CSV table of C-alpha atoms in Angstrom, one decimal:
chain,number,residue,atom,x,y,z
A,1,ALA,CA,-132.3,289.7,47.6
A,2,GLN,CA,-133.6,288.1,50.8
A,3,SER,CA,-131.4,287.8,53.9
A,4,VAL,CA,-131.5,286.6,57.5
A,5,THR,CA,-129.6,288.0,60.5
A,6,GLN,CA,-128.9,285.9,63.5
A,7,LEU,CA,-128.4,287.9,66.8
A,8,GLY,CA,-125.8,286.2,68.9
A,9,SER,CA,-123.1,283.9,67.5
A,10,HIS,CA,-123.0,282.1,70.8
A,11,VAL,CA,-125.7,281.3,73.3
A,12,SER,CA,-125.4,279.2,76.5
A,13,VAL,CA,-128.3,278.0,78.7
A,14,SER,CA,-128.6,275.2,81.6
A,15,GLU,CA,-130.2,272.1,81.0
A,16,GLY,CA,-133.9,272.3,81.4
A,17,ALA,CA,-134.0,276.2,80.7
A,18,LEU,CA,-135.9,277.8,77.7
A,19,VAL,CA,-134.0,278.1,74.4
A,20,LEU,CA,-134.5,281.1,72.4
A,21,LEU,CA,-132.3,281.7,69.1
A,22,ARG,CA,-133.0,284.9,67.3
A,23,CYS,CA,-133.5,285.4,63.6
A,24,ASN,CA,-134.7,288.5,61.6
A,25,TYR,CA,-135.1,288.4,58.0
A,26,SER,CA,-135.1,290.8,55.1
A,27,SER,CA,-137.5,290.3,52.2
A,28,SER,CA,-139.2,292.2,49.6
A,29,VAL,CA,-141.6,289.1,48.9
A,30,PRO,CA,-143.2,286.8,51.3
A,31,PRO,CA,-140.4,284.8,52.7
A,32,TYR,CA,-140.0,281.1,53.1
A,33,LEU,CA,-138.0,280.5,56.2
A,34,PHE,CA,-136.1,277.8,57.4
A,35,TRP,CA,-134.2,276.6,60.7
A,36,TYR,CA,-131.3,274.0,60.0
A,37,VAL,CA,-129.2,272.3,62.9
A,38,GLN,CA,-125.6,271.1,62.4
A,39,TYR,CA,-124.5,268.7,65.0
A,40,PRO,CA,-120.6,268.3,65.4
A,41,ASN,CA,-118.8,266.8,62.4
A,42,GLN,CA,-122.3,266.1,60.8
A,43,GLY,CA,-124.3,267.8,58.0
A,44,LEU,CA,-127.2,270.0,58.2
A,45,GLN,CA,-130.6,268.7,59.1
A,46,LEU,CA,-133.9,270.4,58.6
A,47,LEU,CA,-135.5,271.5,62.1
A,48,LEU,CA,-138.5,273.3,60.6
A,49,LYS,CA,-139.7,275.5,57.8
A,50,TYR,CA,-142.5,278.1,57.4
A,51,THR,CA,-143.8,278.7,53.9
A,52,THR,CA,-147.4,279.6,54.2
A,53,GLY,CA,-150.5,279.0,56.6
A,54,ALA,CA,-149.9,278.9,60.4
A,55,THR,CA,-147.1,281.2,61.6
A,56,LEU,CA,-146.3,278.8,64.6
A,57,VAL,CA,-144.3,276.1,63.0
A,58,LYS,CA,-143.4,272.8,64.9
A,59,GLY,CA,-140.3,271.1,64.2
A,60,ILE,CA,-138.2,268.0,65.3
A,61,ASN,CA,-136.8,267.5,68.7
A,62,GLY,CA,-139.4,269.7,70.5
A,63,PHE,CA,-138.4,272.9,68.6
A,64,GLU,CA,-141.0,275.6,67.4
A,65,ALA,CA,-140.5,278.9,65.7
A,66,GLU,CA,-143.0,281.6,65.2
A,67,PHE,CA,-143.1,283.8,61.9
A,68,LYS,CA,-143.8,287.5,62.9
A,69,LYS,CA,-144.5,289.7,59.9
A,70,SER,CA,-144.5,292.9,61.9
A,71,GLU,CA,-141.4,292.1,63.5
A,72,THR,CA,-139.9,290.3,60.5
A,73,SER,CA,-138.6,287.6,62.9
A,74,PHE,CA,-138.6,283.7,63.0
A,75,HIS,CA,-137.1,283.0,66.4
A,76,LEU,CA,-136.5,279.3,67.3
A,77,THR,CA,-137.6,278.3,70.7
A,78,LYS,CA,-137.6,275.1,72.8
A,79,PRO,CA,-139.2,275.0,76.3
A,80,SER,CA,-136.7,272.9,78.0
A,81,ALA,CA,-132.9,272.4,76.7
A,82,HIS,CA,-131.4,269.0,76.6
A,83,MET,CA,-127.7,268.5,76.9
A,84,SER,CA,-128.2,266.7,73.2
A,85,ASP,CA,-129.4,270.3,71.8
A,86,ALA,CA,-126.0,271.6,71.9
A,87,ALA,CA,-125.2,272.3,68.2
A,88,GLU,CA,-124.8,275.1,65.5
A,89,TYR,CA,-128.2,276.5,64.6
A,90,PHE,CA,-128.8,278.2,61.2
A,91,CYS,CA,-131.5,280.3,59.9
A,92,ALA,CA,-132.1,280.5,56.3
A,93,VAL,CA,-134.4,282.2,53.7
A,94,ILE,CA,-135.2,281.5,50.2
A,95,ASN,CA,-133.1,283.5,47.7
A,96,SER,CA,-135.5,283.9,44.8
A,97,ASN,CA,-132.7,285.5,42.8
A,98,SER,CA,-131.0,282.2,42.7
A,99,GLY,CA,-134.0,279.8,42.1
A,100,TYR,CA,-134.7,278.1,45.3
A,101,ALA,CA,-131.1,278.2,46.9
A,102,LEU,CA,-131.2,279.2,50.6
A,103,ASN,CA,-129.2,282.4,52.0
A,104,PHE,CA,-128.0,281.3,55.5
A,105,GLY,CA,-127.3,283.5,58.4
A,106,LYS,CA,-123.9,283.1,60.2
A,107,GLY,CA,-125.2,280.4,62.7
A,108,THR,CA,-125.8,280.4,66.4
A,109,SER,CA,-123.7,278.1,68.5
A,110,LEU,CA,-125.8,276.7,71.3
A,111,LEU,CA,-124.1,275.4,74.5
A,112,VAL,CA,-126.1,273.5,77.1
A,113,THR,CA,-124.7,273.3,80.7
A,114,PRO,CA,-125.6,270.8,83.2
B,1,GLY,CA,-130.0,256.9,47.0
B,2,ALA,CA,-131.5,257.6,50.4
B,3,GLY,CA,-129.7,261.0,50.9
B,4,VAL,CA,-127.1,263.2,49.2
B,5,SER,CA,-123.7,261.5,48.9
B,6,GLN,CA,-120.4,263.2,48.7
B,7,SER,CA,-117.0,262.2,48.0
B,8,PRO,CA,-114.3,262.5,49.1
B,9,SER,CA,-115.3,262.9,52.8
B,10,ASN,CA,-111.7,264.4,53.3
B,11,LYS,CA,-109.2,265.7,51.1
B,12,VAL,CA,-105.8,267.0,51.8
B,13,THR,CA,-104.0,268.7,48.8
B,14,GLU,CA,-101.1,270.7,48.3
B,15,LYS,CA,-101.5,274.5,47.4
B,16,GLY,CA,-101.5,274.9,43.5
B,17,LYS,CA,-103.0,271.5,42.9
B,18,ASP,CA,-106.3,271.0,41.4
B,19,VAL,CA,-109.3,269.1,43.3
B,20,GLU,CA,-112.6,267.6,42.2
B,21,LEU,CA,-115.5,267.2,44.6
B,22,ARG,CA,-118.4,264.9,43.8
B,23,CYS,CA,-122.0,265.0,44.7
B,24,ASP,CA,-124.7,262.5,44.1
B,25,PRO,CA,-128.1,263.9,44.9
B,26,ILE,CA,-131.4,262.3,46.1
B,27,SER,CA,-132.8,260.5,43.1
B,28,GLY,CA,-135.4,262.5,41.3
B,29,HIS,CA,-134.3,265.7,42.9
B,30,THR,CA,-133.8,268.3,39.9
B,31,ALA,CA,-132.3,271.1,41.8
B,32,LEU,CA,-128.6,270.8,43.0
B,33,TYR,CA,-126.7,273.2,45.1
B,34,TRP,CA,-123.2,273.8,46.2
B,35,TYR,CA,-122.1,275.8,49.2
B,36,ARG,CA,-118.9,276.5,51.1
B,37,GLN,CA,-118.7,276.6,54.8
B,38,ARG,CA,-115.2,278.1,56.4
B,39,LEU,CA,-114.3,277.2,59.8
B,40,GLY,CA,-116.6,279.0,62.4
B,41,GLN,CA,-118.6,280.6,59.6
B,42,GLY,CA,-121.9,280.5,57.9
B,43,LEU,CA,-122.6,278.8,54.6
B,44,GLU,CA,-121.8,280.6,51.3
B,45,PHE,CA,-123.9,279.8,48.4
B,46,LEU,CA,-121.7,278.7,45.4
B,47,ILE,CA,-123.8,277.5,42.5
B,48,TYR,CA,-127.2,276.3,41.4
B,49,PHE,CA,-128.3,273.7,39.0
B,50,GLN,CA,-132.0,273.1,38.0
B,51,GLY,CA,-132.6,270.5,35.3
B,52,ASN,CA,-131.2,271.5,32.1
B,53,SER,CA,-131.3,275.0,32.6
B,54,ALA,CA,-128.1,277.1,32.7
B,55,PRO,CA,-126.8,277.2,36.3
B,56,ASP,CA,-126.7,280.1,38.5
B,57,LYS,CA,-122.8,280.6,39.2
B,58,SER,CA,-123.4,283.8,40.9
B,59,GLY,CA,-121.6,282.7,44.2
B,60,LEU,CA,-118.6,281.4,42.9
B,61,PRO,CA,-115.8,283.2,44.2
B,62,SER,CA,-113.2,283.2,41.5
B,63,ASP,CA,-112.8,281.7,38.0
B,64,ARG,CA,-110.7,278.9,39.6
B,65,PHE,CA,-114.1,277.5,40.6
B,66,SER,CA,-116.2,275.6,38.4
B,67,ALA,CA,-118.8,273.1,38.5
B,68,GLU,CA,-120.8,270.6,36.2
B,69,ARG,CA,-123.8,268.3,36.3
B,70,THR,CA,-124.9,266.0,33.7
B,71,GLY,CA,-128.7,266.0,33.4
B,72,GLU,CA,-130.3,265.6,36.9
B,73,SER,CA,-127.4,263.2,38.3
B,74,VAL,CA,-124.1,263.6,39.6
B,75,SER,CA,-122.3,267.1,39.9
B,76,THR,CA,-118.4,267.7,40.3
B,77,LEU,CA,-117.1,270.8,41.7
B,78,THR,CA,-113.7,271.5,40.7
B,79,ILE,CA,-111.2,274.0,42.3
B,80,GLN,CA,-108.1,274.7,40.2
B,81,ARG,CA,-104.8,275.9,41.7
B,82,THR,CA,-106.0,275.4,45.1
B,83,GLN,CA,-105.1,278.2,47.8
B,84,GLN,CA,-104.9,277.9,51.5
B,85,GLU,CA,-108.3,280.1,51.7
B,86,ASP,CA,-110.0,277.4,49.7
B,87,SER,CA,-109.9,275.4,53.0
B,88,ALA,CA,-113.3,274.6,53.9
B,89,VAL,CA,-116.3,272.2,54.0
B,90,TYR,CA,-118.1,271.8,50.8
B,91,LEU,CA,-121.5,270.9,51.0
B,92,CYS,CA,-123.7,269.7,48.4
B,93,ALA,CA,-127.7,269.7,48.6
B,94,SER,CA,-130.5,268.8,46.5
B,95,SER,CA,-134.4,269.3,46.3
B,96,LEU,CA,-137.4,269.2,44.3
B,97,ILE,CA,-138.1,272.3,42.2
B,98,LYS,CA,-141.1,273.7,44.3
B,99,GLY,CA,-141.3,276.8,46.6
B,100,GLY,CA,-140.4,276.0,50.1
B,101,ASN,CA,-139.3,272.6,49.3
B,102,THR,CA,-136.8,271.1,51.9
B,103,ILE,CA,-133.3,271.2,50.7
B,104,TYR,CA,-131.4,268.1,51.9
B,105,PHE,CA,-127.7,268.4,52.6
B,106,GLY,CA,-125.0,265.9,52.3
B,107,GLU,CA,-122.4,265.5,55.1
B,108,GLY,CA,-119.8,267.5,53.0
B,109,SER,CA,-116.2,267.3,51.8
B,110,TRP,CA,-113.6,268.6,54.1
B,111,LEU,CA,-111.0,270.1,51.9
B,112,THR,CA,-107.7,271.2,53.6
B,113,VAL,CA,-105.0,272.8,51.4
B,114,VAL,CA,-101.7,272.9,52.9
């Protein structure tokens, strides 16, 4: 089954600094990859996804991620962090053994400091 | 409806009692998923429904957990004889059946077993 590993359960950046959240995947088939964000006391919201085509994917709120097959990675970036970006971020991959269900990473909590 | 709707949003129950959680998916979405999110942890896949096909129950943690879905509409997740370790947010999601299609999440049902 496909799986993802998120490196770093907590990441802290200063406001205006680069945000980099790491995700590596394991898949025996071409993966479909996703990043979701969960703001405090809210549900999950899709940030972006990679299915096929262009490997650099742009999402909402200025986030983007690049699919790198050679590195089995799908890291999430944002050039300049805002205070409002503080949230839990989850990387996920389609679990082809369970239809179209997602296998999620354990999440990375992003803290943005003034 | 406009989004995935879950009820109740919060539930406190005594250990040993049964609970039912309800999910109303986005209209037209044939796939429905249940996930569990324990405090500070990632999302665990529980069960997946696709149309009238047999559900994928591979993620259900024990036989105390069951779920039903009538056609392509509402689903209920039932937990019998609740235990304190069942305390979590139970998230429902739905999607169209298509590889790479976005999965939309509800805001979850917060279950506390005391």
